[in-house]
Coordinates of C-alpha atoms in Angstrom, one line a residue:
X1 CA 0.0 0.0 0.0
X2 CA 1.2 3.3 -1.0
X3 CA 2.6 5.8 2.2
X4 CA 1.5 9.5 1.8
X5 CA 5.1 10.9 1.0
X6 CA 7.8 10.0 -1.8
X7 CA 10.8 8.5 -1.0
X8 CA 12.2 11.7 -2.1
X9 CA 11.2 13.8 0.0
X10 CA 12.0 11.2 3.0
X11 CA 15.8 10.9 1.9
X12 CA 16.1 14.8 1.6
X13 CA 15.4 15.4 5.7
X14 CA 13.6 19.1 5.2
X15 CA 10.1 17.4 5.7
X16 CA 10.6 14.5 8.0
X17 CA 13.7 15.5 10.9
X18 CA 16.0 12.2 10.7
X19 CA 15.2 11.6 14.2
X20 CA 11.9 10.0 12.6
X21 CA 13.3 8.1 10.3
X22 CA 15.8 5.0 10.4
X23 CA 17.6 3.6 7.8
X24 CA 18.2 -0.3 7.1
X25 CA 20.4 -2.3 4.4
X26 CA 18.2 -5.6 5.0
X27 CA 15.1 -6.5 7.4
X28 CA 16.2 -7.6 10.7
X29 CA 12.6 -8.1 12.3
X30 CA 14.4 -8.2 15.6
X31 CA 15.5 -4.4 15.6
X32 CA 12.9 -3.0 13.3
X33 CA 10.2 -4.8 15.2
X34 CA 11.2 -2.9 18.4
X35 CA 11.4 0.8 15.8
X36 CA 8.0 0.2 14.8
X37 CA 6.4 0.0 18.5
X38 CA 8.6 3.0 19.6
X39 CA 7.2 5.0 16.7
X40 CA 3.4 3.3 17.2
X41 CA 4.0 4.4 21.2
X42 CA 5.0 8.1 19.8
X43 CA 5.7 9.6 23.4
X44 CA 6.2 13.0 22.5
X45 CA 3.4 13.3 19.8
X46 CA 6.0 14.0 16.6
X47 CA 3.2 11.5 14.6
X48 CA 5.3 8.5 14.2
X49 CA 8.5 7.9 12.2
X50 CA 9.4 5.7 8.9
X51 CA 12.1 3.0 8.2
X52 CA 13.2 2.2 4.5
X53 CA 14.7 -0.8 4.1
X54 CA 17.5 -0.7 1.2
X55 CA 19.6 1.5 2.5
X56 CA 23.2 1.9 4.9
X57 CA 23.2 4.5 6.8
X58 CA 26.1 6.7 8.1
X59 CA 25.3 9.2 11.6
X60 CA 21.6 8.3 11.0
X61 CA 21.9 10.1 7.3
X62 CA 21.9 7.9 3.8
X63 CA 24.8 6.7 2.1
X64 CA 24.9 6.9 -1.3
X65 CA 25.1 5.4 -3.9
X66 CA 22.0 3.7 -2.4
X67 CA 22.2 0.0 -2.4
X68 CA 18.2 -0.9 -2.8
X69 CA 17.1 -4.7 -2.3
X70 CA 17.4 -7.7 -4.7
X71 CA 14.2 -7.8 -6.5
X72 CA 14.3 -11.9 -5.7
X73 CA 14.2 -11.0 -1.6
X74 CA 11.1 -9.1 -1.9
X75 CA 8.2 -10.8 -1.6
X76 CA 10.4 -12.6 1.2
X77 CA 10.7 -9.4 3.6
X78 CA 7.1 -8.7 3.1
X79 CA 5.7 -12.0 4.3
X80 CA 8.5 -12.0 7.6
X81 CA 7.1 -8.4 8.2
X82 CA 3.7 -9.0 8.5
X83 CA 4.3 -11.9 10.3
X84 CA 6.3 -10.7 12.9
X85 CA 4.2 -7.2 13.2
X86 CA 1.9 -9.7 14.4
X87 CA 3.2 -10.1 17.9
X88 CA 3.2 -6.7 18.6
X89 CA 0.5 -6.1 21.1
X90 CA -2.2 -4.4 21.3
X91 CA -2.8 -5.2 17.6
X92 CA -0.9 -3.0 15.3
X93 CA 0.5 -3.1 11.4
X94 CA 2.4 -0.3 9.9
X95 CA 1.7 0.5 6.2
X96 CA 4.3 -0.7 4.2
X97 CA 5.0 0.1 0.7
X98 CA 7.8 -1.1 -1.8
X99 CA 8.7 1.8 -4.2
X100 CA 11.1 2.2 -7.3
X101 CA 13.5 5.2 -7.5
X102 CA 17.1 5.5 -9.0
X103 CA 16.2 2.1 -10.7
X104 CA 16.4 0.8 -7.8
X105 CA 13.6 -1.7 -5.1
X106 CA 13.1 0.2 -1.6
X107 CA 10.9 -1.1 1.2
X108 CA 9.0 2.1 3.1
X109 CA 7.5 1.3 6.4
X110 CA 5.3 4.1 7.7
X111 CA 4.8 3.5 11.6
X112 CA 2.4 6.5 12.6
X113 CA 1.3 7.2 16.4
X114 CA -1.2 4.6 17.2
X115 CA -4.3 4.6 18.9
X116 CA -4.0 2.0 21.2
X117 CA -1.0 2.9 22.9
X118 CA 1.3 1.6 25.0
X119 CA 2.4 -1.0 22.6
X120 CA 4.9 -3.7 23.6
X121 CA 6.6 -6.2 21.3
X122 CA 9.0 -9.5 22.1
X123 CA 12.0 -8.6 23.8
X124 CA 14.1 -11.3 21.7
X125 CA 12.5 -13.1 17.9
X126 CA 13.8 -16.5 20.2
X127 CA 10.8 -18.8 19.7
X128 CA 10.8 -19.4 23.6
X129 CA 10.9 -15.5 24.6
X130 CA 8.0 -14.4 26.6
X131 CA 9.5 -11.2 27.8
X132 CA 7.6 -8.4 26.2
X133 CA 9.4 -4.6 26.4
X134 CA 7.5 -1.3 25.7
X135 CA 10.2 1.0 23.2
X136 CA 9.9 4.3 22.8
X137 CA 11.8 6.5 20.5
X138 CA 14.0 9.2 22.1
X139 CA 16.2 11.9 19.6
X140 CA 17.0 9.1 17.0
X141 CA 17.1 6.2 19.3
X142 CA 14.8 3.2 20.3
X143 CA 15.6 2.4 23.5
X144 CA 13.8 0.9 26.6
X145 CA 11.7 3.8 28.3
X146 CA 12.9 4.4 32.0
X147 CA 10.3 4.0 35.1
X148 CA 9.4 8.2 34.8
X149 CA 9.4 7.6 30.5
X150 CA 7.1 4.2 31.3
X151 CA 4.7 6.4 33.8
X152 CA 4.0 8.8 30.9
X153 CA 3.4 6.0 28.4
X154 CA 0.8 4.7 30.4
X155 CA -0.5 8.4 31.1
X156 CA -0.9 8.9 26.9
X157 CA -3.0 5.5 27.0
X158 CA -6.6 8.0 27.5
X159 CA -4.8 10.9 25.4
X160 CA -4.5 11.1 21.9
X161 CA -4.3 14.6 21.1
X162 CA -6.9 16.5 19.5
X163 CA -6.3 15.9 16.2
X164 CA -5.8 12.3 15.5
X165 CA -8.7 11.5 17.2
X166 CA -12.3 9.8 15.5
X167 CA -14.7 12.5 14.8
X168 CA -18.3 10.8 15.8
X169 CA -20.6 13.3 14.6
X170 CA -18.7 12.9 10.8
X171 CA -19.1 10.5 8.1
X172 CA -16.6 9.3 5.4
X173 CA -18.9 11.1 2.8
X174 CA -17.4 14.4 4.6
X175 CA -14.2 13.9 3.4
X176 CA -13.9 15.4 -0.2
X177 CA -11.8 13.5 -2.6
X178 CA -10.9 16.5 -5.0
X179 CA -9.0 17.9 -1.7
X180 CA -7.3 14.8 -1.0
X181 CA -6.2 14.2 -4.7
X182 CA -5.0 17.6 -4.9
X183 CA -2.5 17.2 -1.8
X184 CA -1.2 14.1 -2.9
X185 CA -0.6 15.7 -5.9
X186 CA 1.2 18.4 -4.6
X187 CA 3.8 16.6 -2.0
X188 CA 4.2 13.9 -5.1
X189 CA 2.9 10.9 -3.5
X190 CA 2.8 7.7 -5.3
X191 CA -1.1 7.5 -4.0
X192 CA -2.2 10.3 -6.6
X193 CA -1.5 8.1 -9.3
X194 CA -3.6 5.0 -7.8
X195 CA -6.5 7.7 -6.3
X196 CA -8.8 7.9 -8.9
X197 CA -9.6 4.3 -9.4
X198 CA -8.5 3.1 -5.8
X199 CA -11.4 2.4 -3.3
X200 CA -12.1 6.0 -1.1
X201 CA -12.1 4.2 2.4
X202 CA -8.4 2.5 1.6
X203 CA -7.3 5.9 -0.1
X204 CA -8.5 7.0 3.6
X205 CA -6.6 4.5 5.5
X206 CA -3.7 4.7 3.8
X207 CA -3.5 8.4 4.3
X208 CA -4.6 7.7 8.2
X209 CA -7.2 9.9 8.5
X210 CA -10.1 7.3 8.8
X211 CA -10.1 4.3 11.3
X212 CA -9.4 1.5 11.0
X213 CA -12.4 -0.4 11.9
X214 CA -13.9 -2.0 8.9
X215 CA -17.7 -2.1 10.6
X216 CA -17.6 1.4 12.2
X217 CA -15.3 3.6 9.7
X218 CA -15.2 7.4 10.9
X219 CA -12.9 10.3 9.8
X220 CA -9.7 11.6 12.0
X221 CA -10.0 15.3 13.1
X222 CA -7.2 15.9 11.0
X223 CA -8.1 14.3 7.7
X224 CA -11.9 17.1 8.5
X225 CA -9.8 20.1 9.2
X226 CA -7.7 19.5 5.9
X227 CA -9.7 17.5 3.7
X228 CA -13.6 19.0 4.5
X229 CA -14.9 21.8 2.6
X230 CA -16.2 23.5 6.0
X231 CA -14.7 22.4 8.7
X232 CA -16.1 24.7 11.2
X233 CA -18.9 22.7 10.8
X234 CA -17.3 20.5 13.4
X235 CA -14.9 22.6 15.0
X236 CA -16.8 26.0 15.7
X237 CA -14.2 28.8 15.4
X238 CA -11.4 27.4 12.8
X239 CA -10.6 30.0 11.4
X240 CA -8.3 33.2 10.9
X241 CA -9.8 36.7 11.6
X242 CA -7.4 39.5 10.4
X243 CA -8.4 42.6 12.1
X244 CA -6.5 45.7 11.0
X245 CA -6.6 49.0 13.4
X246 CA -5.6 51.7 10.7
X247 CA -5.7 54.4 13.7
X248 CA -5.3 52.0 16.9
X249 CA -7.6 50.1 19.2
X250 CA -9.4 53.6 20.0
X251 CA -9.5 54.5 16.6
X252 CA -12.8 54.0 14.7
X253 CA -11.8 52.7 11.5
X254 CA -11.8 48.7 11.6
X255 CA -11.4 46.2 8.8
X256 CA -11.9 42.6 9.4
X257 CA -11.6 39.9 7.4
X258 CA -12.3 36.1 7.7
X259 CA -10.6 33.1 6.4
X260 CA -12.3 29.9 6.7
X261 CA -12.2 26.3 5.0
X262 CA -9.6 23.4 4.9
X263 CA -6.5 24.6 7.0
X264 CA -4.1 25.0 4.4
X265 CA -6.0 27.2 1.8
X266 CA -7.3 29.3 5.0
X267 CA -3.7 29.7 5.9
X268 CA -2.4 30.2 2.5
X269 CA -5.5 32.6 1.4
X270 CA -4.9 34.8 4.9
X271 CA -1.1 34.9 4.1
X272 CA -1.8 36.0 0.6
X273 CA -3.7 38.7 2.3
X274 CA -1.8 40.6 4.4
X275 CA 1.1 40.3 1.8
X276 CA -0.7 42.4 -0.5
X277 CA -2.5 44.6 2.0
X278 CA -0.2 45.0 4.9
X279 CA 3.3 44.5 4.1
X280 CA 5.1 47.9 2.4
X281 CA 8.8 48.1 1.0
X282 CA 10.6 51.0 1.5
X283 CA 13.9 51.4 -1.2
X284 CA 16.5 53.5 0.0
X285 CA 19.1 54.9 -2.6
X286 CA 22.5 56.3 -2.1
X287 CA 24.7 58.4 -4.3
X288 CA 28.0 57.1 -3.6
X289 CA 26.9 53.4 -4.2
X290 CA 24.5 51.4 -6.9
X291 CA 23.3 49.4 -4.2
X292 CA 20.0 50.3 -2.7
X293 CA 19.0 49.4 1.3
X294 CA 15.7 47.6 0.8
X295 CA 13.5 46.4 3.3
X296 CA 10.0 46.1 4.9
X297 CA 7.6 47.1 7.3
X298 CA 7.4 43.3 8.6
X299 CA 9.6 40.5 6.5
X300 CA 6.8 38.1 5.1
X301 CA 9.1 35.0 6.4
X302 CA 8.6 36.5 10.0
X303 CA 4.7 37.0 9.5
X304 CA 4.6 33.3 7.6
X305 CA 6.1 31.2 10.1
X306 CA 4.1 32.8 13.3
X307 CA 0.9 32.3 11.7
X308 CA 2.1 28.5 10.9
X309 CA 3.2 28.1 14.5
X310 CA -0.5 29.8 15.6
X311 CA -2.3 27.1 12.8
X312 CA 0.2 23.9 14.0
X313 CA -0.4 24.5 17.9
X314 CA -3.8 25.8 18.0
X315 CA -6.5 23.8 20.3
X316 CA -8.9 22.7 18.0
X317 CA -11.7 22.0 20.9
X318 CA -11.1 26.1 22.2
X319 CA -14.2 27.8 20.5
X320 CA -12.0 30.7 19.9
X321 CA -10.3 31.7 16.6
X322 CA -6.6 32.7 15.5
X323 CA -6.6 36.3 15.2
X324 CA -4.1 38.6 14.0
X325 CA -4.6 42.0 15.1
X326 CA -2.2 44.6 12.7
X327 CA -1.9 47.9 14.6
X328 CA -0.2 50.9 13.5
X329 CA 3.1 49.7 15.1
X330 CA 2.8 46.1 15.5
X331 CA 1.2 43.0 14.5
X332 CA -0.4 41.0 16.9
X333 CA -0.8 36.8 16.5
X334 CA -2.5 35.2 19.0
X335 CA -4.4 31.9 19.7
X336 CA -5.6 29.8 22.3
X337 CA -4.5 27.7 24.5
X338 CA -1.3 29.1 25.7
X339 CA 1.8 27.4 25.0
X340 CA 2.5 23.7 26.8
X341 CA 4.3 23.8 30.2
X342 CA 6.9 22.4 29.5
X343 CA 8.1 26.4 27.8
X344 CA 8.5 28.3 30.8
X345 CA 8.3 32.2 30.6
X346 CA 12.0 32.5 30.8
X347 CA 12.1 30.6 27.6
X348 CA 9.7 32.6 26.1
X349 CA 11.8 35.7 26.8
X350 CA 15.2 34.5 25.5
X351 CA 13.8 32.9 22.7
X352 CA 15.1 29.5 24.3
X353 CA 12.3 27.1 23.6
X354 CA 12.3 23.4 23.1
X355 CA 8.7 21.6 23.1
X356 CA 8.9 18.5 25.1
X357 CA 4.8 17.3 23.7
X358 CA 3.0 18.7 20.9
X359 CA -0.5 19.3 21.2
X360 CA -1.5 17.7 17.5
X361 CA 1.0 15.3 16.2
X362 CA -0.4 15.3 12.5
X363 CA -1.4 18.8 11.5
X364 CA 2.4 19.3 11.2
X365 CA 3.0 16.4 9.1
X366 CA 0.6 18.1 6.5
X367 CA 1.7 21.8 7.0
X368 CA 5.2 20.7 6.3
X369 CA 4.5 18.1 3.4
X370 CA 3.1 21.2 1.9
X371 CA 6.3 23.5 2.7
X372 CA 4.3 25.6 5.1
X373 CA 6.1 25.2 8.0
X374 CA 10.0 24.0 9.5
X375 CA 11.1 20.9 11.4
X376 CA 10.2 21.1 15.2
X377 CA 11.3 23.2 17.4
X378 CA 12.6 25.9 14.3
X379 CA 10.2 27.9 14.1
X380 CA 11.4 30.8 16.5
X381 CA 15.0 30.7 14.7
X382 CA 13.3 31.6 11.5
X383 CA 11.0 34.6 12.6
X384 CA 14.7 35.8 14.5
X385 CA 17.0 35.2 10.9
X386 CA 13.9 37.0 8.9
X387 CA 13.7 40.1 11.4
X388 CA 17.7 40.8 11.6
X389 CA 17.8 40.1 8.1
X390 CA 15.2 43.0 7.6
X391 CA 16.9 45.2 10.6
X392 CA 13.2 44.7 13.0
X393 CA 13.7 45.0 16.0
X394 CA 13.2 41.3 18.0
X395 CA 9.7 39.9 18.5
X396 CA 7.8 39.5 22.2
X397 CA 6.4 35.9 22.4
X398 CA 3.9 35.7 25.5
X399 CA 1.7 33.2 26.9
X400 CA 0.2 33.8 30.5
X401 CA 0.2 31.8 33.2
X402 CA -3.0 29.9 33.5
X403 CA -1.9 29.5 29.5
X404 CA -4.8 30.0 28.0
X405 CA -3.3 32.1 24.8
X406 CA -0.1 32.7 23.0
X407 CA 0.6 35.7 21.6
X408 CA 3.9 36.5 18.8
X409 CA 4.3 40.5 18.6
X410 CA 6.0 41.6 15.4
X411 CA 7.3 45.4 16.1
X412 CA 7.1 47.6 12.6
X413 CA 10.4 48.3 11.1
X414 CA 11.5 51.8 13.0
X415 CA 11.6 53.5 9.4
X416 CA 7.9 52.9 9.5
X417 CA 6.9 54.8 12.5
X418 CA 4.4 57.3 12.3
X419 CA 6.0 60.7 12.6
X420 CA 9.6 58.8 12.1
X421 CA 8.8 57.5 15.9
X422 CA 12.2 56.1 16.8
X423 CA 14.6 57.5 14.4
X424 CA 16.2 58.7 17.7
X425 CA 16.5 55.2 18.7
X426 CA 20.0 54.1 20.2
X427 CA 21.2 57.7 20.1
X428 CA 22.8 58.8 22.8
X429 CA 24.0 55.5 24.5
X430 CA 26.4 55.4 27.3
X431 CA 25.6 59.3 27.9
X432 CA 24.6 60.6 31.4
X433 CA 21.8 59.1 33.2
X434 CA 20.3 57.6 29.2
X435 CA 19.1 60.6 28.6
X436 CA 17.6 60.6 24.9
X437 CA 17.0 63.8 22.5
X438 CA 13.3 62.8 22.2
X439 CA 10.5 60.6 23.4
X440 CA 8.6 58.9 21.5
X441 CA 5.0 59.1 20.9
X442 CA 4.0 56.4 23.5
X443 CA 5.9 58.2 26.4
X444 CA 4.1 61.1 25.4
X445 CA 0.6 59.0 25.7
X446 CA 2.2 57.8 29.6
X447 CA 2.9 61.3 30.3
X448 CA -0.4 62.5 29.8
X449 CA -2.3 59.7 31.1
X450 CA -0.2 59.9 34.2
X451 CA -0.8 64.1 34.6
X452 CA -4.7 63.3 34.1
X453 CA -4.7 60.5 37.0
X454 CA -1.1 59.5 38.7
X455 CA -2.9 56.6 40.3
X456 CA -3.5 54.8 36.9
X457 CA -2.5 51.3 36.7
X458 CA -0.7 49.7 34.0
X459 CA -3.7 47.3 33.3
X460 CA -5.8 50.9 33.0
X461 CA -3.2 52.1 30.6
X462 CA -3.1 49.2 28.2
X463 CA -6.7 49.7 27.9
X464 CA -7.1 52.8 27.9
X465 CA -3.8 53.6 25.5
X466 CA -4.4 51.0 22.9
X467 CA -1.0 49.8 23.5
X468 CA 0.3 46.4 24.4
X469 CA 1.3 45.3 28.2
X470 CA 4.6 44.6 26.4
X471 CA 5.1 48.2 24.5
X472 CA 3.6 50.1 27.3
X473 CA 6.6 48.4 29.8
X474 CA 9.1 49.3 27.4
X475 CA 7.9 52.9 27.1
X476 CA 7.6 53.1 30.5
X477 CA 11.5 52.6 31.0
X478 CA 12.3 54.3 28.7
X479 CA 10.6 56.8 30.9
X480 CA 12.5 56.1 34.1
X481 CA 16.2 55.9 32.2
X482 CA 15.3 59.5 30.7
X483 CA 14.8 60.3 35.0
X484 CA 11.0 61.8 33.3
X485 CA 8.9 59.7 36.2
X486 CA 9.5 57.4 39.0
X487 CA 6.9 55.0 41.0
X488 CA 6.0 55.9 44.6
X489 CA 4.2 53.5 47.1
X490 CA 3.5 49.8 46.4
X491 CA 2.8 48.2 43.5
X492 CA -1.0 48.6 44.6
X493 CA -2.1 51.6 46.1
X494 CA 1.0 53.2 45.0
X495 CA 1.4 56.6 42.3
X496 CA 3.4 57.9 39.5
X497 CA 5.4 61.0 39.8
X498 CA 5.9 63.4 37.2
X499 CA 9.6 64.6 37.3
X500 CA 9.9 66.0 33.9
X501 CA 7.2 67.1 31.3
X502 CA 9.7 67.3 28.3
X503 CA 13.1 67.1 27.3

């Protein structure tokens, strides 16, 4: 049965990290056996892993030229596998596929996350072994989980996440096979060519987004919010509102718009927007040189891989949707929940983030078949390279702490501040008591808000301002370096002082 990838893309590492993917010159049932449960156990949620048979490997990458697999020890291999998958318990068989590239035989074993998790297979293929051994995978190892690993493996028993769950209230007829033929089109899987005239419910299974009961078959959550032409019609809310603020949140111009439909063309088709009706280049030329200094207001790359990121870790069960707020300064990404615990606030702050659990294991495996988002864990680097590249300043990534949001601030490009707000920025630095030339228009705002009521809290001011917690902190020391205002009294109950009104 076909696997929903090529072998080409599998062998090239930017889709699937290596860690998910093992190499082997012949089939050893013994040590593949134990790869397939680790990846079936899945204890971090990365949706599985693949082994392709055929090949040596050298520091877990392929060595080439590839070596492939007699054509005679096919049918062989095939019969051992399914075999010994059998005594992998509970019940559980990978899809396997044998595929033909650089004239050449491969065997590709897709193991995704099952549902019946834990699964344990024969310690030994010794026909008197009765040991049986739970393997998880761990970086690009199968090893033996330890007692804290074997806890949490019995813990993800009840919890599949979100999205590779069965979707009761669906049928298969909800599933729309123009969608799924156009996908496999585009990633080049070897099912597009078989789709047309291949049975729907084994197109389904092979692509996992069905069960795989044959007397009760039901869509996955993830093969609805990719492969349904409305899936709000079972989760409320899935969509992206882009809500632009021309003059600020106390302005009275607003201009929303909704994208809705299968993930990816929402995503793409709210991308697409704000390309053409946000983002503004500014060319800068100089006489003593031919080149010119080109940049933007906010580098699309930024803007593209936080709204991925908000799409990939988005709870699909929160009745709330991925907005992106674009203010005159800033643009604003957030979505609900907040981010896992296991990213402390810290983390957040020094852009020092490694996610232990994913909250959907298989809406990234489509996002990145379809070259929408990076390998795991990536996604921060990439919005850091695309803002120094474009001289931004950094972005503010926030979640709070009952975490039920996330929110990725992208600051405008100082060149594109109204009244050239922040030209003045860095001026000065090292002099007496950081004084600058100027404030900015946002100290200004304090100023005044402060005068009219030196009581105000900063919770007050955000509201009242239009600014964010984050800008109006920054502003606010910036105010204190420049010696313009200083806090009295506790945090509550406390007041500003006023020491200077300008500069």
């Amino acid at each position: 049965m076909p696997v929903p990838t090529n072998i080409k893309t599998l062998l090239s590492g930017n889709v699937v990290e290596w860690a998910r993917i093992e190499f082997k010159e012949t089939w050893n049932a013994e040590a593949s056996l134990k790869t397939i449960c680790a990846f079936a156990n899945d204890i971090d949620n990365w949706g599985g892993g693949y082994i392709i048979i055929g090949i040596k490997e050298k520091n877990g990458r392929p060595e080439y030229p590839l070596l492939g697999i007699p054509p005679e020890k096919i049918d062989g291999y095939l019969k051992d596998m399914l075999n010994k998958c059998k005594q992998i318990q509970p019940e559980y068989l990978p899809i396997v596929e044998v595929v033909d590239y650089e004239e050449k035989k491969f065997i590709v074993i897709w193991a995704p996350g099952g549902y019946l998790r834990p699964y344990s297979s024969p310690k030994s293929m010794a026909k008197d072994e009765k040991g049986r051994v739970y393997y998880i995978r761990k970086m690009s190892s199968t090893i033996v989980p330890s007692g804290e690993e074997k806890r949490d493996l019995y813990n993800l028993a009840n919890n599949v996440p979100f999205d590779d769950r069965i979707n009761h209230e669906a049928e298969l007829t909800d599933l729309n096979i123009t969608l799924i033929q156009s996908y496999l089109k585009e990633i080049g899987s070897s099912l597009y060519e078989v789709s047309g005239h291949m049975d729907f419910t084994e197109l389904c299974r092979n692509m996992n987004i069905v069960n795989s009961l044959p007397e009760y078959i039901k869509p996955k959550n993830v093969g609805l919010m990719f492969f349904s032409l409305a899936p709000e019609r079972f989760f409320p809310y899935a969509q992206i509102d882009v809500v632009q603020f021309p003059e600020g949140l106390g302005g009275n111009r607003i201009i929303e718009n909704t994208f809705r439909g299968p993930l990816h063309q929402q995503l793409r088709e709210a991308l697409q927007y704000i390309q053409n009706s946000v983002i503004q280049e500014q060319v800068i030329k100089f006489p003593d040189k031919a080149e010119a200094d080109r940049f933007f207001n906010y580098p699309y790359a930024a803007i593209e891989e936080s709204l991925c990121n908000a799409v990939y870790h988005k709870g699909y069960d929160v009745r709330e949707p991925i907005e992106v707020r674009v203010l005159p300064d800033r643009i604003e990404i957030v979505s609900h929940p907040g981010a896992d615990r296991s990213i402390t606030e810290q983390g957040l702050k020094t852009y020092h983030v490694f996610n232990r659990r994913y909250r959907n294991r298989r809406i990234g495996e489509f996002l990145k078949e379809m070259h929408l988002t990076e390998g795991r864990n990536t996604g921060f680097q990439k919005i850091l390279n695309a803002l120094k590249r474009n001289g931004s300043p950094k972005p503010i990534f926030e979640t709070d702490p009952e975490r039920l949001s996330f929110s990725s601030t992208l600051l405008i490009h100082p060149y594109f501040l109204p009244q050239n707000e922040g030209e003045n920025e860095g001026e000065n630095e090292g002099e007496n008591e950081g004084e600058n030339k100027t404030i900015t228009k946002n100290e200004q705002l304090i100023l005044t808000a402060i005068e009219k009521e030196p009581s105000i809290s900063v919770a007050k001011m955000v509201k009242e301002l239009g600014l964010s917690k984050a800008s109006l902190e920054r502003a606010i020391k910036s105010l204190k370096e420049k010696r313009m205002i200083k806090r009295q009294g506790p945090a509550k109950g406390g007041q500003w002082v006023i020491l200077k009104k300008s500069l």
